[in-house]
Tab-separated table of C-alpha atoms and ligand atoms in Angstrom:
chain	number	residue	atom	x	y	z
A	784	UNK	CA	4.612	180.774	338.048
A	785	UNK	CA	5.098	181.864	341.562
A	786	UNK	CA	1.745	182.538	343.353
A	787	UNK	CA	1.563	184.477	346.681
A	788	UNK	CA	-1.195	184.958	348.310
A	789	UNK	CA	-1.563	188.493	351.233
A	790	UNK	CA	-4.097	188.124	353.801
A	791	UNK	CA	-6.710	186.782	351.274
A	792	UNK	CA	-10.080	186.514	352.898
A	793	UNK	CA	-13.774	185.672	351.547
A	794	UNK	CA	-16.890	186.471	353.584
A	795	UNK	CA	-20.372	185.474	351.819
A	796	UNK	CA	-22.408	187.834	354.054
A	797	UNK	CA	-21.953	186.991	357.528
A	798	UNK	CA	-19.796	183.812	356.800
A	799	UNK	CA	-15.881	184.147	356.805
A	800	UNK	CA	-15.177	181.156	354.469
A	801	UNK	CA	-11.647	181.976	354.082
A	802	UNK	CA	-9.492	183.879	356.368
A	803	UNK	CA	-6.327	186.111	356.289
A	804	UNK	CA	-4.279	183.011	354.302
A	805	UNK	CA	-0.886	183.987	353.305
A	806	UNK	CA	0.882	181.470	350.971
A	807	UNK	CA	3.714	181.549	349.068
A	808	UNK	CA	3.862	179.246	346.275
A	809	UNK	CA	6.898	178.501	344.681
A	810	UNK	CA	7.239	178.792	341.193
A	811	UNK	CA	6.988	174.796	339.429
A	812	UNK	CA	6.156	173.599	342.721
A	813	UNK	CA	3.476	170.823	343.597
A	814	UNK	CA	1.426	172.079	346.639
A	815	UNK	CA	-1.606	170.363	348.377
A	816	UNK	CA	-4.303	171.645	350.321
A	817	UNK	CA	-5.795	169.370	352.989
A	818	UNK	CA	-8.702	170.112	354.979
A	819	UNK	CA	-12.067	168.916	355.831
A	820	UNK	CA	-15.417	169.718	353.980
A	821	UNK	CA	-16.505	173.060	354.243
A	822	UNK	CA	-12.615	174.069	355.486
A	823	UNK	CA	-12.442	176.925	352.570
A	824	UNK	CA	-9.966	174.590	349.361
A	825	UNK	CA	-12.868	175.386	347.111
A	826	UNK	CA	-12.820	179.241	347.856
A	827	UNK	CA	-9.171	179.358	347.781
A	828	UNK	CA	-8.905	178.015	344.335
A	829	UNK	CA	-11.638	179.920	343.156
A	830	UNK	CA	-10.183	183.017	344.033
A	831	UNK	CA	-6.865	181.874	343.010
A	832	UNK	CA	-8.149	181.391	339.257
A	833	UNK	CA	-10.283	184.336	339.028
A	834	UNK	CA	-14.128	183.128	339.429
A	835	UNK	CA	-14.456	184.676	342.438
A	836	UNK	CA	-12.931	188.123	344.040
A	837	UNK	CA	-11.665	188.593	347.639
A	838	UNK	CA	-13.116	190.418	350.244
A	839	UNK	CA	-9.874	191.595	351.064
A	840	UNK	CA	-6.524	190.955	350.763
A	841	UNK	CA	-4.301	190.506	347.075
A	842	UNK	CA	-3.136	187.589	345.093
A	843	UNK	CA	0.243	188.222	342.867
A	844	UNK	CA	1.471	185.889	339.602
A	845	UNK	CA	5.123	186.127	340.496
A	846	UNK	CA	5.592	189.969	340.962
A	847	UNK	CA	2.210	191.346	339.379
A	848	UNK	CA	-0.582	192.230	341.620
A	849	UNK	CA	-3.704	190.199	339.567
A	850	UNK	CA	-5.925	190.622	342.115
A	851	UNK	CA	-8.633	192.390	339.780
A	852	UNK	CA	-8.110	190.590	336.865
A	853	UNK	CA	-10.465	188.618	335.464
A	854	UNK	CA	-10.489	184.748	335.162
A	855	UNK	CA	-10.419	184.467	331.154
A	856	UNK	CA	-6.440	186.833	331.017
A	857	UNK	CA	-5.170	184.938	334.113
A	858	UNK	CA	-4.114	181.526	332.209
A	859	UNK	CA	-4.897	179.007	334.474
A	860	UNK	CA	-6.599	175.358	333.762
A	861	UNK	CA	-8.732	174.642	336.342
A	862	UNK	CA	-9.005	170.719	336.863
A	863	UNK	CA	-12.636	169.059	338.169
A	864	UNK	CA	-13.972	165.825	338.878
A	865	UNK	CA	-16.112	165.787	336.010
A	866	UNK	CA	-14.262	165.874	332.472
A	867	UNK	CA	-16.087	167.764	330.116
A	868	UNK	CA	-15.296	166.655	326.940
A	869	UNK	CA	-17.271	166.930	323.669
A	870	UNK	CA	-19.293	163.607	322.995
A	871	UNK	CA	-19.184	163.657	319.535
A	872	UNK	CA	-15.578	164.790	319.185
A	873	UNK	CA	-12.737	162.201	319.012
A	874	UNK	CA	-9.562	163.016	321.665
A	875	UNK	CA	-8.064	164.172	319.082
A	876	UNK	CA	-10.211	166.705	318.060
A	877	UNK	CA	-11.237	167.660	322.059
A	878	UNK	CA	-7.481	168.538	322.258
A	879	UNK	CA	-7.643	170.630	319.049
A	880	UNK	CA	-10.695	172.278	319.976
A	881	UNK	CA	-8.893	174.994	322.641
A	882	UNK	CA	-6.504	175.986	320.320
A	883	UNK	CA	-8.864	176.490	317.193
A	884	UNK	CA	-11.150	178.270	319.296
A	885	UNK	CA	-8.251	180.729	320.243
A	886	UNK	CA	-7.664	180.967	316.516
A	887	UNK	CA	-11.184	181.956	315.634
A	888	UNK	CA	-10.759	184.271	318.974
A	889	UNK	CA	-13.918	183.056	320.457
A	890	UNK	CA	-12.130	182.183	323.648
A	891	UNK	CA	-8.884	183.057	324.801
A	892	UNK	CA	-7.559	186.312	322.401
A	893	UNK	CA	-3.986	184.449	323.210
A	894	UNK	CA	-2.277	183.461	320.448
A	895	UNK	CA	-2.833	182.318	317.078
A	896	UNK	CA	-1.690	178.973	316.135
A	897	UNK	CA	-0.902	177.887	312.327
A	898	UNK	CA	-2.244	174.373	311.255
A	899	UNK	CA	0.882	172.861	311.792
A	900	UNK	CA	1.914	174.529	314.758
A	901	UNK	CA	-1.690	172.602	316.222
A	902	UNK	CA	-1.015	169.446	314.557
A	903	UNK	CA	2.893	169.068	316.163
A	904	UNK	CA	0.946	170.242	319.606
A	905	UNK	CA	-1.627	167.703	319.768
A	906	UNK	CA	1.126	165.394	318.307
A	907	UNK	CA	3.037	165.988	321.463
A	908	UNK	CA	-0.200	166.617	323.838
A	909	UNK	CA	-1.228	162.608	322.948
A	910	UNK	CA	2.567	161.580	323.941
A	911	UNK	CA	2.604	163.294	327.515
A	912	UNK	CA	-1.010	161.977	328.073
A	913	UNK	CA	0.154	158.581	326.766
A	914	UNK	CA	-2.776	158.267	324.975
A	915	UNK	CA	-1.757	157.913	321.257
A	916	UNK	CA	-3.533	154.528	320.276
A	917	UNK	CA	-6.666	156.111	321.607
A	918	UNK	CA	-6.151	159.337	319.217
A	919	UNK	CA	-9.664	158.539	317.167
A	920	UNK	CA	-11.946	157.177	319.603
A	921	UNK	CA	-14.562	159.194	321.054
A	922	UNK	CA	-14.699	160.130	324.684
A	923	UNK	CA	-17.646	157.140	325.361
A	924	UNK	CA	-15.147	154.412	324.121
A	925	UNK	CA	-12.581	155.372	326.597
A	926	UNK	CA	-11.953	154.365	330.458
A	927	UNK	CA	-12.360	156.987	333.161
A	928	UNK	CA	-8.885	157.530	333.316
A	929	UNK	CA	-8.342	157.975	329.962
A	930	UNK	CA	-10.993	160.436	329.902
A	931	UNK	CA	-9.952	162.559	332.932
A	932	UNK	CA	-6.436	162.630	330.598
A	933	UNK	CA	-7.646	163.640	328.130
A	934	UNK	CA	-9.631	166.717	329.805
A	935	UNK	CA	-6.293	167.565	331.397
A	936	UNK	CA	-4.852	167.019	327.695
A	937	UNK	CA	-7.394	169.890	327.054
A	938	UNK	CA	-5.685	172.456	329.617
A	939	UNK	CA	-2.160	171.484	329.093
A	940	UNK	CA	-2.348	172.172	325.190
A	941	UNK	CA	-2.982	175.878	325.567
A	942	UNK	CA	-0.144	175.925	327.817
A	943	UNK	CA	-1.516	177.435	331.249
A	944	UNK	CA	0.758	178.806	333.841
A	945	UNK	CA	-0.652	177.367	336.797
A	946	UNK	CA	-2.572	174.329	336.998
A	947	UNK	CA	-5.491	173.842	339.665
A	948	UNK	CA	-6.926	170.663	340.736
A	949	UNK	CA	-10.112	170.861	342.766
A	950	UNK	CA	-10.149	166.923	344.223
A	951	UNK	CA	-10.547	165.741	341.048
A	952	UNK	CA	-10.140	161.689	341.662
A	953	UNK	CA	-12.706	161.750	344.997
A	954	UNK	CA	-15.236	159.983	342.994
A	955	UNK	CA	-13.434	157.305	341.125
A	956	UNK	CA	-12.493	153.761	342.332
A	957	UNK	CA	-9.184	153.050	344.888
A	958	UNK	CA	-6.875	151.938	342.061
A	959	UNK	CA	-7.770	153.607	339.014
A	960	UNK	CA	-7.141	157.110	341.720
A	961	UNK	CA	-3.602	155.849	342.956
A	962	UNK	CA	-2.750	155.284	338.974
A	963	UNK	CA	-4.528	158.886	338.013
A	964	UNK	CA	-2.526	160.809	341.263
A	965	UNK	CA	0.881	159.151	340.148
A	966	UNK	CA	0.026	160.016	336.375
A	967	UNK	CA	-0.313	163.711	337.646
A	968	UNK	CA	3.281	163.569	339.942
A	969	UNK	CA	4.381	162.224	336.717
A	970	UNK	CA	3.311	165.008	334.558
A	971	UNK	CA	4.468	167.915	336.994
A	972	UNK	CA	8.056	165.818	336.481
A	973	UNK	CA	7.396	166.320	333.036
A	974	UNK	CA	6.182	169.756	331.786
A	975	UNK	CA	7.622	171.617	335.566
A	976	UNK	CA	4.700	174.018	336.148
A	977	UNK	CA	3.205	174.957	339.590
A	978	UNK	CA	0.305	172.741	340.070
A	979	UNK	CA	-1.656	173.279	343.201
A	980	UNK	CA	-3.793	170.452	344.329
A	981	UNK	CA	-6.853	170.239	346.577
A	982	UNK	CA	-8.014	167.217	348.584
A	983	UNK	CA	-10.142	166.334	351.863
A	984	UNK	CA	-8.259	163.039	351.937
A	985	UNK	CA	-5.410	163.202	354.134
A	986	UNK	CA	-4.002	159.617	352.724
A	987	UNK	CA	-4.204	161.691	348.990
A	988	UNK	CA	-2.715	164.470	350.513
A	989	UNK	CA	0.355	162.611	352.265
A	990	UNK	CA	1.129	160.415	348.973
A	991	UNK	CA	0.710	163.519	346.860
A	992	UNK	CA	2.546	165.965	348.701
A	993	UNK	CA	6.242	167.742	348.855
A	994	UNK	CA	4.339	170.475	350.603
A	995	UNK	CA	1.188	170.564	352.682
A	996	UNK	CA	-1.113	173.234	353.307
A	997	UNK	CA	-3.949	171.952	355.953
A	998	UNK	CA	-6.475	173.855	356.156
A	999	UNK	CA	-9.708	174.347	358.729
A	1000	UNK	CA	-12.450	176.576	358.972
A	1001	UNK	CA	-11.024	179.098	356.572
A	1002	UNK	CA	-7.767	179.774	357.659
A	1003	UNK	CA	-4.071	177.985	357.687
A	1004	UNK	CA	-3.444	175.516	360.452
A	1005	UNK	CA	-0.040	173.948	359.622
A	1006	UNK	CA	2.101	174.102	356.456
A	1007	UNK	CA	4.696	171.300	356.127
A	1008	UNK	CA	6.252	168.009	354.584
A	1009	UNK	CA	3.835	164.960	355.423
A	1010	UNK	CA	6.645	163.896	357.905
A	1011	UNK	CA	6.135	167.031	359.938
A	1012	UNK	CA	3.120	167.098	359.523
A	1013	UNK	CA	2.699	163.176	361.174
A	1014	UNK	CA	5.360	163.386	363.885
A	1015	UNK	CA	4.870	167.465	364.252
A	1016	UNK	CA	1.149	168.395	364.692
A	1017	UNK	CA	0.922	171.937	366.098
A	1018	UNK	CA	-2.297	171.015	367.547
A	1019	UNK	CA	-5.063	168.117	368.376
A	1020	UNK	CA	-6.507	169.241	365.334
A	1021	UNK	CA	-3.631	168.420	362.873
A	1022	UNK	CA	-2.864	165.218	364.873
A	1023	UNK	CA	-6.438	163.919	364.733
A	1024	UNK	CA	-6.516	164.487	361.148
A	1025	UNK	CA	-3.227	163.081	360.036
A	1026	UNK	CA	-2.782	159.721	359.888
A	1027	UNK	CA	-3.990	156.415	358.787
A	1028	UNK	CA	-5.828	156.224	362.374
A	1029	UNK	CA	-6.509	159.798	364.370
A	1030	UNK	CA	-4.175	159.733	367.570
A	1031	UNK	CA	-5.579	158.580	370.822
A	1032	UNK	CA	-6.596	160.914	373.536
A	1033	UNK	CA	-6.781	160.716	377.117
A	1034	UNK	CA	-7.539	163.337	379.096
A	1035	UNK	CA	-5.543	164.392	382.439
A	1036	UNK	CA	-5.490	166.889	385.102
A	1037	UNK	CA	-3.425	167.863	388.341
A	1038	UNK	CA	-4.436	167.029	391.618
A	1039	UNK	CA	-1.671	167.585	394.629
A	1040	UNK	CA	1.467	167.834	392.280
A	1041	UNK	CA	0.276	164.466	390.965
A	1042	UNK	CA	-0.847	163.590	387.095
A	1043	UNK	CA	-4.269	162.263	387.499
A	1044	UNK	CA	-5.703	160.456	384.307
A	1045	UNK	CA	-9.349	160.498	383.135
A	1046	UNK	CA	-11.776	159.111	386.398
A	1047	UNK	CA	-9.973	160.231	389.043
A	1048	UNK	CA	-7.535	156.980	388.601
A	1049	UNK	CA	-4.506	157.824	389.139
A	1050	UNK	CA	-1.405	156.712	386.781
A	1051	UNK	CA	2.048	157.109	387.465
A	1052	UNK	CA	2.985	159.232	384.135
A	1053	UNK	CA	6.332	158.999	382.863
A	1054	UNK	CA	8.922	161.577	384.556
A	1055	UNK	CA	9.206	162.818	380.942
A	1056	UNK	CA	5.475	164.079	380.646
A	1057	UNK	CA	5.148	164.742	384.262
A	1058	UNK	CA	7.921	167.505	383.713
A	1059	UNK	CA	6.511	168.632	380.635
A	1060	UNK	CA	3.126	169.457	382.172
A	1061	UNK	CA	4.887	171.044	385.528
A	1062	UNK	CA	6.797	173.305	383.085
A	1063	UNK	CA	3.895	174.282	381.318
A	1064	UNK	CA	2.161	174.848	384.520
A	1065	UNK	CA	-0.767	172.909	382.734
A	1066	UNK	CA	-3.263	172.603	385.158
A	1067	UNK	CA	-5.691	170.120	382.878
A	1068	UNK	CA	-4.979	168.943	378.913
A	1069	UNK	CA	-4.835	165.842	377.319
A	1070	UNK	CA	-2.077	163.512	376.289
A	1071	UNK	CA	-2.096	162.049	372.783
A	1072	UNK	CA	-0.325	158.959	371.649
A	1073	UNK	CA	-0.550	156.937	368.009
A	1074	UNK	CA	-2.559	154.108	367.543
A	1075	UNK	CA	0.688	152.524	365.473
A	1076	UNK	CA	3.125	153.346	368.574
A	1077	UNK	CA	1.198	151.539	371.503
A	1078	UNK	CA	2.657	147.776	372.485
A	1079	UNK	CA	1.520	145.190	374.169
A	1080	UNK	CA	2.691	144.602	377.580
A	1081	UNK	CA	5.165	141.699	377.506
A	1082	UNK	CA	5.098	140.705	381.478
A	1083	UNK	CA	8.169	138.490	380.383
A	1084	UNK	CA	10.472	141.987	380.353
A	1085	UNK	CA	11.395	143.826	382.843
A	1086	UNK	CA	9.156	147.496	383.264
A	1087	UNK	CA	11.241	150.631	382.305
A	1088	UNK	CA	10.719	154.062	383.754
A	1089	UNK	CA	10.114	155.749	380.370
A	1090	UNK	CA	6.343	153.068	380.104
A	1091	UNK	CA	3.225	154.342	380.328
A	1092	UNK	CA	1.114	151.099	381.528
A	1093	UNK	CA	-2.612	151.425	381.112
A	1094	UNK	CA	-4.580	148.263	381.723
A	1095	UNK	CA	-7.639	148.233	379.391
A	1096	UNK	CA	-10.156	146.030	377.839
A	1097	UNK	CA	-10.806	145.008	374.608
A	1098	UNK	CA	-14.092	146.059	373.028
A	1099	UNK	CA	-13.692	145.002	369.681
A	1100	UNK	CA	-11.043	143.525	367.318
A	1101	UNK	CA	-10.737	144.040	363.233
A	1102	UNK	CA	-8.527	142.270	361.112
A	1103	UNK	CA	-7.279	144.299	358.182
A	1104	UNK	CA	-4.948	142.125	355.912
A	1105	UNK	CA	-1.399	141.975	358.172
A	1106	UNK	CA	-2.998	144.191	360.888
A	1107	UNK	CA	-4.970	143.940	363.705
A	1108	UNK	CA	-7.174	147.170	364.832
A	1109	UNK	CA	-8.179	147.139	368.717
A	1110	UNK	CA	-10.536	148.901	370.253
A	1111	UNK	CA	-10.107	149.191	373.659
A	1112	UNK	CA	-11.771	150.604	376.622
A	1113	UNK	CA	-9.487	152.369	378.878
A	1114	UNK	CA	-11.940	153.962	382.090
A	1115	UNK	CA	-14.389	154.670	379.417
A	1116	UNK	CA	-12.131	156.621	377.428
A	1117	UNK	CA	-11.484	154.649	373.594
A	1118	UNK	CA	-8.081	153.820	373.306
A	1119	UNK	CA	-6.955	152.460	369.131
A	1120	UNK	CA	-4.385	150.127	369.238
A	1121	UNK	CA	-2.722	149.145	365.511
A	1122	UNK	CA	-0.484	145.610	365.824
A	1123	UNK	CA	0.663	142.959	363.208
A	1124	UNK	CA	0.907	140.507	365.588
A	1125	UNK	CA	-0.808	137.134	364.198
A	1126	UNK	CA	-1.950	136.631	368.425
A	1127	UNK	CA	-5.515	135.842	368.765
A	1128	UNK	CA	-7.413	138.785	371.242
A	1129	UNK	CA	-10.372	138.217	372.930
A	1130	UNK	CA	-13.422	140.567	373.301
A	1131	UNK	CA	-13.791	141.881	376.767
A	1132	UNK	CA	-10.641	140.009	377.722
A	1133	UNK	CA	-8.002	142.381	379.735
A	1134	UNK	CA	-5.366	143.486	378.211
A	1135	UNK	CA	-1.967	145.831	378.975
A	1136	UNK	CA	-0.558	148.142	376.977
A	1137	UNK	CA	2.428	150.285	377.234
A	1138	UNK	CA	2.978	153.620	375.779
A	1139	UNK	CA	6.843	155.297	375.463
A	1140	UNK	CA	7.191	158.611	376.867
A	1141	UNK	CA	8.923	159.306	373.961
A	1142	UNK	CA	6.005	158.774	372.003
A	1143	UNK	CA	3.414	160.924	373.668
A	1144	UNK	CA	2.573	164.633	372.858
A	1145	UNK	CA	0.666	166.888	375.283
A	1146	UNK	CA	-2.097	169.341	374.653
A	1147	UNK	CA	-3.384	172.198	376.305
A	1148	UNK	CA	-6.785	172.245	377.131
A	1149	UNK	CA	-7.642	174.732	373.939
A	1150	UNK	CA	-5.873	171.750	371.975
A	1151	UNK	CA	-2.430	173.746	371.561
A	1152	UNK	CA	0.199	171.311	371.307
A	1153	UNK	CA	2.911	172.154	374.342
A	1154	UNK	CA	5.614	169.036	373.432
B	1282	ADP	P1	-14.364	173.135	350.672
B	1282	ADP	O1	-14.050	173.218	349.231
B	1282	ADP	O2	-13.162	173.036	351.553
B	1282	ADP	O3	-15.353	172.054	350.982
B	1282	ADP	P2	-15.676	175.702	350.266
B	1282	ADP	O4	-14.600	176.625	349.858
B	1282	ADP	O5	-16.557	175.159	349.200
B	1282	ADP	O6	-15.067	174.509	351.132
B	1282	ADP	O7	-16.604	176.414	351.336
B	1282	ADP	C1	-16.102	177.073	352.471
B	1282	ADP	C2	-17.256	177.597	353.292
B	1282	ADP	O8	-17.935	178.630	352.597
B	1282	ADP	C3	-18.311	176.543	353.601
B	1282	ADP	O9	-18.774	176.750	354.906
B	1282	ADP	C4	-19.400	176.824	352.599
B	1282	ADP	O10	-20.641	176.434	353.101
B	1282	ADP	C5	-19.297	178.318	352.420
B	1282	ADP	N1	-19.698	178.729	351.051
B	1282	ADP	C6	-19.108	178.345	349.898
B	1282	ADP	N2	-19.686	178.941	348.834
B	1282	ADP	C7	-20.665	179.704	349.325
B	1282	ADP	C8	-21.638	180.579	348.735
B	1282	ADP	N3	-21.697	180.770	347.419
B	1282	ADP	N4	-22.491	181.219	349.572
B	1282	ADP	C9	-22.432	181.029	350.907
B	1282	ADP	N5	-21.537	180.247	351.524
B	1282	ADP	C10	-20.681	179.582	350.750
B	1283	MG	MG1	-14.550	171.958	347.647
């Protein structure tokens, strides 16, 4: 199902939690929302499956306007972190239960399914959920993952049209969440409905994602691949968030034609930037540079025009497996500095580090990205 989404906005009295957001969602496509806590996902998805209404604006299933119509004749499965599944029923009868309940037309006045027509779908339900040896236990005798397959088991039996997950693997443990994520890339190969997926973890997001849609204080900031979203951000926003580290900033103004870093100091910037920022006419911004791009000086090579050279000091040093995280201290601005160099660093030691000009993006002072 293609979703589209016109200028769909939700106030709750004097808060806008979501604002004007247009999407179009392409029919079997996987799409993630990013954003922070409190950035809108939850509204969106609400509004998108019916348990809310907008304040303004329309939602259309492919061509039909459904804006009015309520949750229960929309079709949608609507995907949690909790998986409520019925204690005393075994999986196989939790994946039964929707479509019995549809027969007896206490739920969804769908369709009516025959006794074999329910036993061939939970038949092929248990396969796509790869779950058959567990067909007679009862939810307390399974594994979290098992469980949170089975309560998707439940959706995808009454086959939905859309699929919504509302960061459904937040509270569950690092591994058992990159096996559940891949699971559900898996079955969007599989049964090629539009799933749309929620998550305030960019890391989620990036692995998960064809198609990003970041989102902050109720409105769209970006929409794009992970790749454009890494190397692209539109603003210091996008590149702060984004990213296994947030991007260093340092902050910069113009004094007398010249680039003048943070405390007055000044820093020959690389022709490259310098003529960015005359072009712009930027009077004041900030320059912005990944953590995993910055090098270490090697006074061995000769110095190239394109360098940025800042000399820092080291305020504290983390070793992550192959990587080493440095803090530094660059005229009291915090510099992060990624390496997997097996070198030993010393606290409060000196150290030089080069940024490419190549590598460095320059905000305005609103935090618009100019290059
Ligand atoms: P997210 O899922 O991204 O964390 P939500 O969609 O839950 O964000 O919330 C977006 C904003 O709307 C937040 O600021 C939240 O406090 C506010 N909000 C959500 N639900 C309500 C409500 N029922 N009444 C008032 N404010 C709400
Ligand atoms: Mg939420």
């Amino acid at each position: 199902m293609k979703v589209t989404t016109k200028n769909l906005t939700k106030r709750y009295g004097e808060k806008i939690a979501l604002n004007k957001v247009n999407l179009e969602i392409p029919d079997s496509s996987f799409l993630v929302i990013l954003g922070p806590s409190g950035s809108g996902k939850t509204t969106l998805l609400r509004l998108i499956a019916g348990l809310l209404y907008p304040s303004e604006g329309k939602i259309f299933f492919g061509e039909d306007n459904i804006t009015q119509k309520p949750a229960n004749k929309r079709n949608i499965a609507m995907v949690f972190q909790n998986y409520p599944l019925f204690p005393h029923m075994t999986v196989r009868e939790n994946l039964r239960f929707p479509l019995e309940s549809q027969r007896e037309g206490q739920i969804f006045k769908k369709r009516i399914y025959s006794d074999e027509e329910i036993k061939a779908k939970v038949e092929e339900t248990l396969k796509l959920l790869h779950i058959e040896e567990h067909t007679n236990k009862y939810p307390s005798q399974l594994s979290g993952g098992e469980k949170q397959r089975v309560a998707i088991g439940r959706e995808l039996i009454r086959e939905p049209v859309l699929f919504l997950f509302d960061e459904p693997l937040s509270n569950i443990d690092a591994r058992l969440r990159y096996e559940m994520r891949t699971w559900i890339r898996t079955l969007h190969g599989m049964i090629n409905r539009t799933m749309i997926y929620v998550t305030h973890d960019q890391s989620e997001a990036m692995a998960l994602g064809d198609i990003i849609v970041l989102l902050n204080e109720g409105e769209i900031v970006q929409i794009g691949s992970p790749d454009e979203l890494y190397n692209n951000p539109k603003n210091r926003f996008v590149a702060e968030f984004i990213g296994n580290f947030p991007m260093n900033f340092l902050s910069f103004h113009k004094k007398d034609k010249n680039l003048i870093l943070n405390n007055d100091k000044k820093i020959e910037l690389p022709n490259s930037v310098e003529e960015i920022v005359s072009r712009n006419s930027l009077e004041e911004g900030e320059i912005g540079f990944r953590a995993e791009l910055v090098r270490e000086l090697d006074s061995e090579r000769p110095i190239e025009e394109n360098m940025l050279i800042l000399e820092c000091i080291i305020e504290d040093v983390e070793k992550v497996l192959d990587q080493q995280i440095l803090t530094l201290n660059f005229n009291e601005e915090r510099i992060v500095f990624v390496t997997k160099t097996i070198k030993e660093f010393e606290r409060k030691s000196t150290i030089q580090i080069i940024v490419y000009a190549e590598s460095i993006y320059v905000f305005d002072r609103a935090g618009l990205r100019t290059i």
